[in-house]
JSON list of N, CA and C in Angstrom, two decimals:
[
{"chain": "A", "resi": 575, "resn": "UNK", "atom": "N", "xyz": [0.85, -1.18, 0.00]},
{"chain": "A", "resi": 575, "resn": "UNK", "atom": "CA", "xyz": [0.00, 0.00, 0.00]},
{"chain": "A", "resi": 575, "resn": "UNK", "atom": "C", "xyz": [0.89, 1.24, 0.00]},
{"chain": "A", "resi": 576, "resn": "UNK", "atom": "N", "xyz": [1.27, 1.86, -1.08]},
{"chain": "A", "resi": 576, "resn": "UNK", "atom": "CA", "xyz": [1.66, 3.27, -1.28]},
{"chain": "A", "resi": 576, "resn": "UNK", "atom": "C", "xyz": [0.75, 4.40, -0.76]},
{"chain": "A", "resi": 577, "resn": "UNK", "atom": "N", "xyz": [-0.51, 4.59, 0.23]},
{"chain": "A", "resi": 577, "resn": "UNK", "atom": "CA", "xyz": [-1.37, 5.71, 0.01]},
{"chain": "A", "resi": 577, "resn": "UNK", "atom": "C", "xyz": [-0.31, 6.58, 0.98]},
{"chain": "A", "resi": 578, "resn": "UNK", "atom": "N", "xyz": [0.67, 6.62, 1.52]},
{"chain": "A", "resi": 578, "resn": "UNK", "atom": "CA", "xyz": [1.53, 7.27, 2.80]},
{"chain": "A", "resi": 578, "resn": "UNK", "atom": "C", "xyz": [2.37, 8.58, 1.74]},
{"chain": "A", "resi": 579, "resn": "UNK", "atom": "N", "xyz": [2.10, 7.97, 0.05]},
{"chain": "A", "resi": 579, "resn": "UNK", "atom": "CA", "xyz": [3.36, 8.79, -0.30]},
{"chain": "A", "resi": 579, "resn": "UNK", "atom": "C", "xyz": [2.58, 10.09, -1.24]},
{"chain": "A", "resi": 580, "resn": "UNK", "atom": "N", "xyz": [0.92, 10.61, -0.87]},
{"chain": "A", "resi": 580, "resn": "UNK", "atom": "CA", "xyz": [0.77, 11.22, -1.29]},
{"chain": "A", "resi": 580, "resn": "UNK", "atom": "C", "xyz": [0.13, 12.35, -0.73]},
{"chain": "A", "resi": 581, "resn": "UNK", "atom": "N", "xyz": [-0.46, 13.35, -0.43]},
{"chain": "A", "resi": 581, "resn": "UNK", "atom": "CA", "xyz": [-1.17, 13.93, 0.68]},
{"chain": "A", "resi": 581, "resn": "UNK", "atom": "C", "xyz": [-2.83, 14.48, -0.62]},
{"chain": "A", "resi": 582, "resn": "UNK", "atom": "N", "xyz": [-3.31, 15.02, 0.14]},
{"chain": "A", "resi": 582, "resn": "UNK", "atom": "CA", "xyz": [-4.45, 15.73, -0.07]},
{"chain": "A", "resi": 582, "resn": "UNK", "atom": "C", "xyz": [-4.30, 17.01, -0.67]},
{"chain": "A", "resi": 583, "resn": "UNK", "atom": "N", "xyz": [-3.82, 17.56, -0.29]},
{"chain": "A", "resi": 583, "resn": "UNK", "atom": "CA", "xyz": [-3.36, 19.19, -0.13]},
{"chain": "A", "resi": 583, "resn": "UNK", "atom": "C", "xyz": [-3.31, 19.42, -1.32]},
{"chain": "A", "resi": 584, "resn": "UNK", "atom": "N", "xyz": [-3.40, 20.12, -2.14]},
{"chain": "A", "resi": 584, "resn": "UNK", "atom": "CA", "xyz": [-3.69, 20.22, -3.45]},
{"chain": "A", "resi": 584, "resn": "UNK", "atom": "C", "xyz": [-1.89, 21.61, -3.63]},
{"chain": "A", "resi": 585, "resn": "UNK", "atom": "N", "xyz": [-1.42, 21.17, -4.95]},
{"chain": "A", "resi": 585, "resn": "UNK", "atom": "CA", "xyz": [-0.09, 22.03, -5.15]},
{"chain": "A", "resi": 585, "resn": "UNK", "atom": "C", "xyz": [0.11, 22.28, -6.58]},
{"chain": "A", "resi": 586, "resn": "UNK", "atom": "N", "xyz": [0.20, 23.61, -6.90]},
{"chain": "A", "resi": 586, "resn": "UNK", "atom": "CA", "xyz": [0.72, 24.23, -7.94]},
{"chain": "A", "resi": 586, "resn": "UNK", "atom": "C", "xyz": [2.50, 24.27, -8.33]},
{"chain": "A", "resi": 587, "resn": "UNK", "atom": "N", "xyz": [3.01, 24.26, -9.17]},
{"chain": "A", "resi": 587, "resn": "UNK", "atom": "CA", "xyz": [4.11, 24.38, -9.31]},
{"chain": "A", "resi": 587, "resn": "UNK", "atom": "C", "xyz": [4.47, 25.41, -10.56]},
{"chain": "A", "resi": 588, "resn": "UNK", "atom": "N", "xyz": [4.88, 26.54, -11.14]},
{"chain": "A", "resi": 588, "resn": "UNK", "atom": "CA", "xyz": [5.20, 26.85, -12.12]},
{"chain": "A", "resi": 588, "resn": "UNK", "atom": "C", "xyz": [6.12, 28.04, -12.08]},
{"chain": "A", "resi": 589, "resn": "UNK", "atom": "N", "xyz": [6.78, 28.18, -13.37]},
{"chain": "A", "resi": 589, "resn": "UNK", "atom": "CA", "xyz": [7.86, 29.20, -12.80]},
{"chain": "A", "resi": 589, "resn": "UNK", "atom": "C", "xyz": [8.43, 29.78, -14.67]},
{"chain": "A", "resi": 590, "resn": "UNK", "atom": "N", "xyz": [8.87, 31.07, -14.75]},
{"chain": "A", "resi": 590, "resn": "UNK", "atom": "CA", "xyz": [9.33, 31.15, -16.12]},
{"chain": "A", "resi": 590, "resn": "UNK", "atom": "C", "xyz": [10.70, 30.35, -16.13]},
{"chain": "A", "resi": 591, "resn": "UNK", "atom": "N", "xyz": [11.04, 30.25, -17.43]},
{"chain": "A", "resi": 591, "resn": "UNK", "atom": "CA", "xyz": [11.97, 29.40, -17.88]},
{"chain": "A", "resi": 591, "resn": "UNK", "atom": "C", "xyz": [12.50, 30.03, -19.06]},
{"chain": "A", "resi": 592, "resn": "UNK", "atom": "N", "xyz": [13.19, 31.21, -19.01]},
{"chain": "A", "resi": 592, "resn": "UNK", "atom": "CA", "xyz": [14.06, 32.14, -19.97]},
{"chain": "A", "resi": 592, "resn": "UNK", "atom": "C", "xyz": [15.83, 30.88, -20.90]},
{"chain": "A", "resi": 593, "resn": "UNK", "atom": "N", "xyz": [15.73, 31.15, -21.93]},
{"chain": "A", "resi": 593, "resn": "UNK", "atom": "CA", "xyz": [16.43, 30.64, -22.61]},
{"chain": "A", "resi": 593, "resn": "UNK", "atom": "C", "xyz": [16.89, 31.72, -23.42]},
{"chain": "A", "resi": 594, "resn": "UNK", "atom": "N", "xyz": [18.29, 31.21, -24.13]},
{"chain": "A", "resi": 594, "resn": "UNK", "atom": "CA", "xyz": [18.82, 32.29, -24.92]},
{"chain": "A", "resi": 594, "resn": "UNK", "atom": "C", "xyz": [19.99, 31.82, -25.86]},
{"chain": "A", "resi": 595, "resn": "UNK", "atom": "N", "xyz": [20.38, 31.98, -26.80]},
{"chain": "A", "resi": 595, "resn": "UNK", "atom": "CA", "xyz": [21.66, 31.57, -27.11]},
{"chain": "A", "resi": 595, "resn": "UNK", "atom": "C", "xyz": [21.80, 32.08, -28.72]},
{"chain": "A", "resi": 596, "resn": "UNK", "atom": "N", "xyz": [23.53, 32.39, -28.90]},
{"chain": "A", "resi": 596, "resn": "UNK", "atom": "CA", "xyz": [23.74, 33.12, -30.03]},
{"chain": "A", "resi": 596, "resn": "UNK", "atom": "C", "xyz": [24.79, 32.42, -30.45]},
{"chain": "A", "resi": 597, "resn": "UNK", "atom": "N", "xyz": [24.68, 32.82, -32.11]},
{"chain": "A", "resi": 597, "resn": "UNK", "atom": "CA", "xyz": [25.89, 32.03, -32.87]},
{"chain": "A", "resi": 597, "resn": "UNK", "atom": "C", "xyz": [26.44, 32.65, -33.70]},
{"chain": "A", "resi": 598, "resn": "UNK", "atom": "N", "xyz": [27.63, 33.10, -33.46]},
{"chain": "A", "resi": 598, "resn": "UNK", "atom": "CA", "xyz": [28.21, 33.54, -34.68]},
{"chain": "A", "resi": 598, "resn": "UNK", "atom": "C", "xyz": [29.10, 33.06, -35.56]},
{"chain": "A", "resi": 599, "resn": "UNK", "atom": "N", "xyz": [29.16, 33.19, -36.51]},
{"chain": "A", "resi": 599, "resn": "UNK", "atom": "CA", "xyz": [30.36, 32.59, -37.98]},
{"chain": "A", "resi": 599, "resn": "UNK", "atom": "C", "xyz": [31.14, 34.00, -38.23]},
{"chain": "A", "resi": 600, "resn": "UNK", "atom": "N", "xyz": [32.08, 33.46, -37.47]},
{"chain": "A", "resi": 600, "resn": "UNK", "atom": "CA", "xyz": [32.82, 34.71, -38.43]},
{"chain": "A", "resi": 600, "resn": "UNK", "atom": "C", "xyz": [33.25, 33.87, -39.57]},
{"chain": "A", "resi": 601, "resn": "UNK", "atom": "N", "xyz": [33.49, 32.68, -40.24]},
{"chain": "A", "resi": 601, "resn": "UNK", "atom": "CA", "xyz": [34.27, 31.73, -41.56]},
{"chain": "A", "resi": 601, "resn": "UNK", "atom": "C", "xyz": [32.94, 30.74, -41.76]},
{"chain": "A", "resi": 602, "resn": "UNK", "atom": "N", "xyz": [32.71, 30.55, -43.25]},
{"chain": "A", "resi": 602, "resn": "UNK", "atom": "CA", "xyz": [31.91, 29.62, -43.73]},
{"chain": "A", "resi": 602, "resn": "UNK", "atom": "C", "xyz": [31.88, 28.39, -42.67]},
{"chain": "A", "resi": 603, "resn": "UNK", "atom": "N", "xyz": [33.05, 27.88, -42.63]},
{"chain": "A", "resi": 603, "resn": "UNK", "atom": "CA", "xyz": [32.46, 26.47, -41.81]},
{"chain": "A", "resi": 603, "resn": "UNK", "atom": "C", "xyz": [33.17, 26.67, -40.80]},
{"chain": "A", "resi": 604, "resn": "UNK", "atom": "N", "xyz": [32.72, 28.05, -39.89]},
{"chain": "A", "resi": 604, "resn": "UNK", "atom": "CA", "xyz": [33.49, 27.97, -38.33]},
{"chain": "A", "resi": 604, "resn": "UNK", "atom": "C", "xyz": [32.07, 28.87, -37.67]},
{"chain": "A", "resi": 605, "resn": "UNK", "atom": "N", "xyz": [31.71, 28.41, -37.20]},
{"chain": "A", "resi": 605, "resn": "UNK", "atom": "CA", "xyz": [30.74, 29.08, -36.03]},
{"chain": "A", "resi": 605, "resn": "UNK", "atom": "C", "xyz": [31.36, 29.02, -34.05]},
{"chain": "A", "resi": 606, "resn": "UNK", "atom": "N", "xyz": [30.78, 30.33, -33.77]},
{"chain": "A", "resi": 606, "resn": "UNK", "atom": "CA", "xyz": [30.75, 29.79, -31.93]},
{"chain": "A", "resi": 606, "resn": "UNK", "atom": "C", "xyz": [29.57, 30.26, -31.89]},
{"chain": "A", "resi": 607, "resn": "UNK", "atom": "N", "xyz": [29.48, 29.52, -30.52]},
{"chain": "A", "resi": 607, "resn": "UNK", "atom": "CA", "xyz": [28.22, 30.16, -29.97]},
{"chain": "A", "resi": 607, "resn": "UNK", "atom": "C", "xyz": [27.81, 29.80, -28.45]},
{"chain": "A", "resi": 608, "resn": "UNK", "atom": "N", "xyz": [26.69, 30.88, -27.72]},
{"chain": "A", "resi": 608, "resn": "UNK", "atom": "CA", "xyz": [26.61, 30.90, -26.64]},
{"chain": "A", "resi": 608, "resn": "UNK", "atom": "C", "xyz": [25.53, 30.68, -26.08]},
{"chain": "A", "resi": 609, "resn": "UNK", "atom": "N", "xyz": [25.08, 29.86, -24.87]},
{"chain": "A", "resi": 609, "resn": "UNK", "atom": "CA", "xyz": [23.88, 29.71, -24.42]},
{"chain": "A", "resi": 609, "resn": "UNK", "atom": "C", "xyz": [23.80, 29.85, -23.46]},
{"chain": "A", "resi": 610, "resn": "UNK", "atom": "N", "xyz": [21.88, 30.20, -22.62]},
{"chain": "A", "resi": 610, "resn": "UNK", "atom": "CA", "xyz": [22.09, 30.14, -21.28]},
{"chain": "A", "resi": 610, "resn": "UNK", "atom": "C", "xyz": [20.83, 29.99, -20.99]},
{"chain": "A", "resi": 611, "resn": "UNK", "atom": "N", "xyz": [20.21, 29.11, -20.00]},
{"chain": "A", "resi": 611, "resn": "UNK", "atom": "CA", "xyz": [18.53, 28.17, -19.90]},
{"chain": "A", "resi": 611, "resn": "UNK", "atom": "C", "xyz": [19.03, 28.19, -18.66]},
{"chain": "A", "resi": 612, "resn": "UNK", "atom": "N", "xyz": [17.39, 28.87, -18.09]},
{"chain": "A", "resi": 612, "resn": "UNK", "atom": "CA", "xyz": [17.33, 28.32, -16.81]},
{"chain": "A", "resi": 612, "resn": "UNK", "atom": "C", "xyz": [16.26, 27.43, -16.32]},
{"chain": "A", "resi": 613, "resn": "UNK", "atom": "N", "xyz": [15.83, 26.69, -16.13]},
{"chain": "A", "resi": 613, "resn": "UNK", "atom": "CA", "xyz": [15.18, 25.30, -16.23]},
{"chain": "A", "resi": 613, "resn": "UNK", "atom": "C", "xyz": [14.10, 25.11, -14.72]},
{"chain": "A", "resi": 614, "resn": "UNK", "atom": "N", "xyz": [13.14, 24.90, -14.83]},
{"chain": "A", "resi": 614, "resn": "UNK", "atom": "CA", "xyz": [12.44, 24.15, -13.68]},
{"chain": "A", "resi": 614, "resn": "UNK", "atom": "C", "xyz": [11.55, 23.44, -14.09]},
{"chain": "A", "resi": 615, "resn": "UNK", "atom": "N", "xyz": [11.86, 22.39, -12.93]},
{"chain": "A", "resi": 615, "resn": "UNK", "atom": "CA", "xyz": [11.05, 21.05, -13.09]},
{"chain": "A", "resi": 615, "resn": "UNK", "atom": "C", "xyz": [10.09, 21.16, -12.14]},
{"chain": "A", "resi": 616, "resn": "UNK", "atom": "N", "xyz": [8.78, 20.86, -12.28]},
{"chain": "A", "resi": 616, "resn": "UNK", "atom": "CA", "xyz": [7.85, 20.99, -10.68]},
{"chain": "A", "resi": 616, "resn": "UNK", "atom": "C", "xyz": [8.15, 19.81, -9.94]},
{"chain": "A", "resi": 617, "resn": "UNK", "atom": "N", "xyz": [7.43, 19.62, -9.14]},
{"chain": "A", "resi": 617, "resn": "UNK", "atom": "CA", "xyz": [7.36, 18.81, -8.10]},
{"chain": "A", "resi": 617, "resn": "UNK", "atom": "C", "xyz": [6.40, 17.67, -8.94]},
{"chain": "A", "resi": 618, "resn": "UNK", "atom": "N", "xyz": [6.22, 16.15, -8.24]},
{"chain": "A", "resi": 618, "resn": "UNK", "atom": "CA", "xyz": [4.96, 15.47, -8.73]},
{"chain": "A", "resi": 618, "resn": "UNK", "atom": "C", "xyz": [4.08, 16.00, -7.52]},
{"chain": "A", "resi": 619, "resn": "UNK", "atom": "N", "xyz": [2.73, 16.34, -8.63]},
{"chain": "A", "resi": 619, "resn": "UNK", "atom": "CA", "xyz": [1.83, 16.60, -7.39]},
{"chain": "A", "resi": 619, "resn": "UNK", "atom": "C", "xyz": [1.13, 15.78, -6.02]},
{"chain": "A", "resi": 620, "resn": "UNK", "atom": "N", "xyz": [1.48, 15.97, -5.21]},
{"chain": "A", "resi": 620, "resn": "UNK", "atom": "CA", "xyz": [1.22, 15.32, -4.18]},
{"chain": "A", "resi": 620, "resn": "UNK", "atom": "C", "xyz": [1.90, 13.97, -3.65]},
{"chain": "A", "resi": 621, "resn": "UNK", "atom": "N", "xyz": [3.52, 14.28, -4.25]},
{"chain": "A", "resi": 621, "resn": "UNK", "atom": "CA", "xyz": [5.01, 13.86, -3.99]},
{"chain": "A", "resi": 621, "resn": "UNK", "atom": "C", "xyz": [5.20, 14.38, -2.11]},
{"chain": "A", "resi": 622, "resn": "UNK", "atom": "N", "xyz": [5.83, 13.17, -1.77]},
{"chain": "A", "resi": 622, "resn": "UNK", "atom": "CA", "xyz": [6.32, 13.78, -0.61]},
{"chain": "A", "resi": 622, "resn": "UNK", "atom": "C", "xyz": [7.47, 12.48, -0.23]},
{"chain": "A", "resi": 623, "resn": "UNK", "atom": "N", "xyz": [8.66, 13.18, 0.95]},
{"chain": "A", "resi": 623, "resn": "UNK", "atom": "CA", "xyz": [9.57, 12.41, 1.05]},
{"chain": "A", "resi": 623, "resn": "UNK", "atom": "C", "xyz": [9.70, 11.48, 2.02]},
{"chain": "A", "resi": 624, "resn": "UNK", "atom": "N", "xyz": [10.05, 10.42, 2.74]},
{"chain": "A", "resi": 624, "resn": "UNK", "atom": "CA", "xyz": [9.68, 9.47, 3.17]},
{"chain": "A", "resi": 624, "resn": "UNK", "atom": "C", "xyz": [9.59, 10.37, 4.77]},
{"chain": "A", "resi": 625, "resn": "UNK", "atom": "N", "xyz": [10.11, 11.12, 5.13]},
{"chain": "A", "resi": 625, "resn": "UNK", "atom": "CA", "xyz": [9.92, 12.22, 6.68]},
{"chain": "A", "resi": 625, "resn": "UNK", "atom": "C", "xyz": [8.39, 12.99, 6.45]},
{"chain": "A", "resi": 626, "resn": "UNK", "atom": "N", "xyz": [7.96, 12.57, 4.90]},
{"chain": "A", "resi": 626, "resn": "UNK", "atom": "CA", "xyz": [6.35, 13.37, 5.05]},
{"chain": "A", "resi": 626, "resn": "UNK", "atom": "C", "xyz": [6.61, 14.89, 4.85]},
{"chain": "A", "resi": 627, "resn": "UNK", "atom": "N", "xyz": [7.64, 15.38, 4.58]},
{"chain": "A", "resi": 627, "resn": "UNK", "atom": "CA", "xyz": [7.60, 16.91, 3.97]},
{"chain": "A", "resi": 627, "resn": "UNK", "atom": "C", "xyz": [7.17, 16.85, 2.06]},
{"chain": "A", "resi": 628, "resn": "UNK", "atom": "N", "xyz": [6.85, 17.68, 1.96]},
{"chain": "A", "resi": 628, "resn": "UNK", "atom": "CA", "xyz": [6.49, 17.83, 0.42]},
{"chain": "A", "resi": 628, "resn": "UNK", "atom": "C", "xyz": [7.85, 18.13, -0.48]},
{"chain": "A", "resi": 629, "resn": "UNK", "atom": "N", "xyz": [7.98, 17.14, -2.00]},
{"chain": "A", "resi": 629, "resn": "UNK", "atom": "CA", "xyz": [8.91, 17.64, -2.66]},
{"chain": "A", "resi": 629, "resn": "UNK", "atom": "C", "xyz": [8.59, 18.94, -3.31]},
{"chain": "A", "resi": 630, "resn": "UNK", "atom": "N", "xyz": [10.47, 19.43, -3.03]},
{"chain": "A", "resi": 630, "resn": "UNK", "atom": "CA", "xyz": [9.63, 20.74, -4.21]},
{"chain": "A", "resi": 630, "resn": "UNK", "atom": "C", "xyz": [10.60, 21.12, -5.49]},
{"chain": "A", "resi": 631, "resn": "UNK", "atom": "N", "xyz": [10.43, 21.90, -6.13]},
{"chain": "A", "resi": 631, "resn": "UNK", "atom": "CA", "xyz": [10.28, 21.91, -7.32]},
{"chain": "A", "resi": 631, "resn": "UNK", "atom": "C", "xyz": [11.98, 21.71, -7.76]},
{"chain": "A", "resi": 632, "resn": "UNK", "atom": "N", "xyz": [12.74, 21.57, -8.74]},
{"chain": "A", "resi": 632, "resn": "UNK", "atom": "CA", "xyz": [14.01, 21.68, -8.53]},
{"chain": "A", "resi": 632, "resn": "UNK", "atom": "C", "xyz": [14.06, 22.84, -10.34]},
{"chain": "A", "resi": 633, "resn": "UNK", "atom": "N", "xyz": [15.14, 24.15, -9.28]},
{"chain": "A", "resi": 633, "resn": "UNK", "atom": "CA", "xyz": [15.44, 24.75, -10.49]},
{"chain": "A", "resi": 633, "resn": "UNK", "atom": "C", "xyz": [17.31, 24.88, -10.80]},
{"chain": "A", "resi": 634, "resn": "UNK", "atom": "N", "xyz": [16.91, 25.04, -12.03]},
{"chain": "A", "resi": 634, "resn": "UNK", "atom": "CA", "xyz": [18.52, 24.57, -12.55]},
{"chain": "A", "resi": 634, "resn": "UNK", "atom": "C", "xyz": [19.26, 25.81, -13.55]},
{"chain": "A", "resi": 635, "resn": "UNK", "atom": "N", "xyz": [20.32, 26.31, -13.39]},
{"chain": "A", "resi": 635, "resn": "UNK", "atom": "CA", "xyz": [21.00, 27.27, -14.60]},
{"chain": "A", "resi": 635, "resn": "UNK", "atom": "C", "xyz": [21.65, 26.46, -15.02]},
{"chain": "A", "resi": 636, "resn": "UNK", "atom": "N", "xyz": [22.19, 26.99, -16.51]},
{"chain": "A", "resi": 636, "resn": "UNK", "atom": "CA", "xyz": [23.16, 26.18, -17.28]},
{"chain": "A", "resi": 636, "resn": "UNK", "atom": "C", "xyz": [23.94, 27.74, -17.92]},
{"chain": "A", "resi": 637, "resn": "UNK", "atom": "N", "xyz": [24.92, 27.33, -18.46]},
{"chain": "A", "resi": 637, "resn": "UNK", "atom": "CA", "xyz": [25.68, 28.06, -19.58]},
{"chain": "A", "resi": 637, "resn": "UNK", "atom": "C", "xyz": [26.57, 27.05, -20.24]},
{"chain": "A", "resi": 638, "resn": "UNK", "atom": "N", "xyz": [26.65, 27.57, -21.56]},
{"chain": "A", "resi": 638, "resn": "UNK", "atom": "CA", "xyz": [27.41, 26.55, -22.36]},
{"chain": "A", "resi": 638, "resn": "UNK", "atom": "C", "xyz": [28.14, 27.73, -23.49]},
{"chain": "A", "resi": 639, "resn": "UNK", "atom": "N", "xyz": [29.33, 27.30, -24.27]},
{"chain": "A", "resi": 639, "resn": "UNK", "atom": "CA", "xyz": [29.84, 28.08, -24.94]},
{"chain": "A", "resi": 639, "resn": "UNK", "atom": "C", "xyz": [30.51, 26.87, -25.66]},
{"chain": "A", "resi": 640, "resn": "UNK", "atom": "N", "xyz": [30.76, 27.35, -26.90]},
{"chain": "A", "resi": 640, "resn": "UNK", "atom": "CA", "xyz": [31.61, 26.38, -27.59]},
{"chain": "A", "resi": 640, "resn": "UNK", "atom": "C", "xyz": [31.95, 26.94, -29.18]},
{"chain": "A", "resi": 641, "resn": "UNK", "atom": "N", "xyz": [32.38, 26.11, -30.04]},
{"chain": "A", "resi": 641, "resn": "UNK", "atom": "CA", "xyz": [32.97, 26.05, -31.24]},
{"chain": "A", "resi": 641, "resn": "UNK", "atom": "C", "xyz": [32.80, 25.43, -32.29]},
{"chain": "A", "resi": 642, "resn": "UNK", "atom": "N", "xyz": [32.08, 25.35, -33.27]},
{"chain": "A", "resi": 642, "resn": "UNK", "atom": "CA", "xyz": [31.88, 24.10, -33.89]},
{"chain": "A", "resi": 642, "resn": "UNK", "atom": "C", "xyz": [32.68, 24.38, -35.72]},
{"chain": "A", "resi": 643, "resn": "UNK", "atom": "N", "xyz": [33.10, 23.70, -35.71]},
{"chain": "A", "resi": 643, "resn": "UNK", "atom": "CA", "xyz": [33.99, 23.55, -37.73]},
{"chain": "A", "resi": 643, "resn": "UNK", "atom": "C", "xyz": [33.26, 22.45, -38.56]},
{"chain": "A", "resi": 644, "resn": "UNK", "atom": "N", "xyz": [32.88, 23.14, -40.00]},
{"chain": "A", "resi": 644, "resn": "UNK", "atom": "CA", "xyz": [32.60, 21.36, -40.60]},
{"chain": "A", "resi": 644, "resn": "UNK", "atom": "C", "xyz": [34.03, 21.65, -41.44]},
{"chain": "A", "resi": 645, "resn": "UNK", "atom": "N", "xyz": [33.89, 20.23, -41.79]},
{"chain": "A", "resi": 645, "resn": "UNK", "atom": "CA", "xyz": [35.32, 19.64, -42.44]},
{"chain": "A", "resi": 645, "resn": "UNK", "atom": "C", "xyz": [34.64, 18.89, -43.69]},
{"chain": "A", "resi": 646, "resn": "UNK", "atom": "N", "xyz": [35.69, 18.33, -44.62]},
{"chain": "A", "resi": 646, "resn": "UNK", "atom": "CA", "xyz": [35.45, 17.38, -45.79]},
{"chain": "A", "resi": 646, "resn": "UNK", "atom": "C", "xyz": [34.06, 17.94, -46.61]},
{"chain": "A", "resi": 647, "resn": "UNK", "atom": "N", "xyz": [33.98, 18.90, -46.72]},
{"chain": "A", "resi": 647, "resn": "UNK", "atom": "CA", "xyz": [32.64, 19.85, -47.39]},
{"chain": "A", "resi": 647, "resn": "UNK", "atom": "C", "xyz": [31.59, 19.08, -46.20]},
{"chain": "A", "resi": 648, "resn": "UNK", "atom": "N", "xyz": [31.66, 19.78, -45.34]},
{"chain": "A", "resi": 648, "resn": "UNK", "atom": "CA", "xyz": [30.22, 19.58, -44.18]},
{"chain": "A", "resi": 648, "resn": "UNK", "atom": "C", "xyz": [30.24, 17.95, -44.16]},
{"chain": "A", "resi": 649, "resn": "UNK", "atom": "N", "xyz": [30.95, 17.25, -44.56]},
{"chain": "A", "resi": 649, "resn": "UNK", "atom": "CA", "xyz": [30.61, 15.64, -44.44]},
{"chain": "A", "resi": 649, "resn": "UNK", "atom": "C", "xyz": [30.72, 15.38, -42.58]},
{"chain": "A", "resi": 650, "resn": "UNK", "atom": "N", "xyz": [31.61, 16.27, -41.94]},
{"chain": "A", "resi": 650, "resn": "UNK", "atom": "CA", "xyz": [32.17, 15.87, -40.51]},
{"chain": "A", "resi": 650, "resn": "UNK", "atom": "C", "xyz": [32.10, 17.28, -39.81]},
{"chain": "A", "resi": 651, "resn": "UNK", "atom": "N", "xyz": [31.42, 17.83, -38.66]},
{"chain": "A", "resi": 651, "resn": "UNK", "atom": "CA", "xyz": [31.24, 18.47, -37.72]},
{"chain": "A", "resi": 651, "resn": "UNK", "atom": "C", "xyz": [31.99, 18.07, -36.58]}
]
């Protein structure tokens, strides 16, 4: 019997989630580019942890940057 792992209580979860990212080429087959997401996951509704507190939501940043070349006429990235 799982009924211990859920409550009544009724729960909303939501939140913005802004993203962004740019690329530039300065050379036909040379690009960079930059990103940045910030991420949330809700909770499951009417999730709770085995002490009986409620889960909550988990939010996350990222950034990423990088470089990318094709080679052999675009055959290889």
């Amino acid at each position: 019997d799982h009924s211990d792992w859920s409550t009544n209580e009724p729960q909303t979860d939501s939140a913005w989630s802004p993203r962004v990212g740019l690329v530039y080429k300065p050379a036909e087959h040379w690009s960079l580019y930059v990103s940045y997401a910030d991420t949330f996951e809700p909770a499951w509704p009417g999730a709770v942890l085995a002490d009986g507190s409620p889960v909550t939501p988990v939010k996350t940043k990222s950034y990423e940057a990088g470089t990318k070349v094709d080679l052999f006429e675009d055959t290889l990235s």
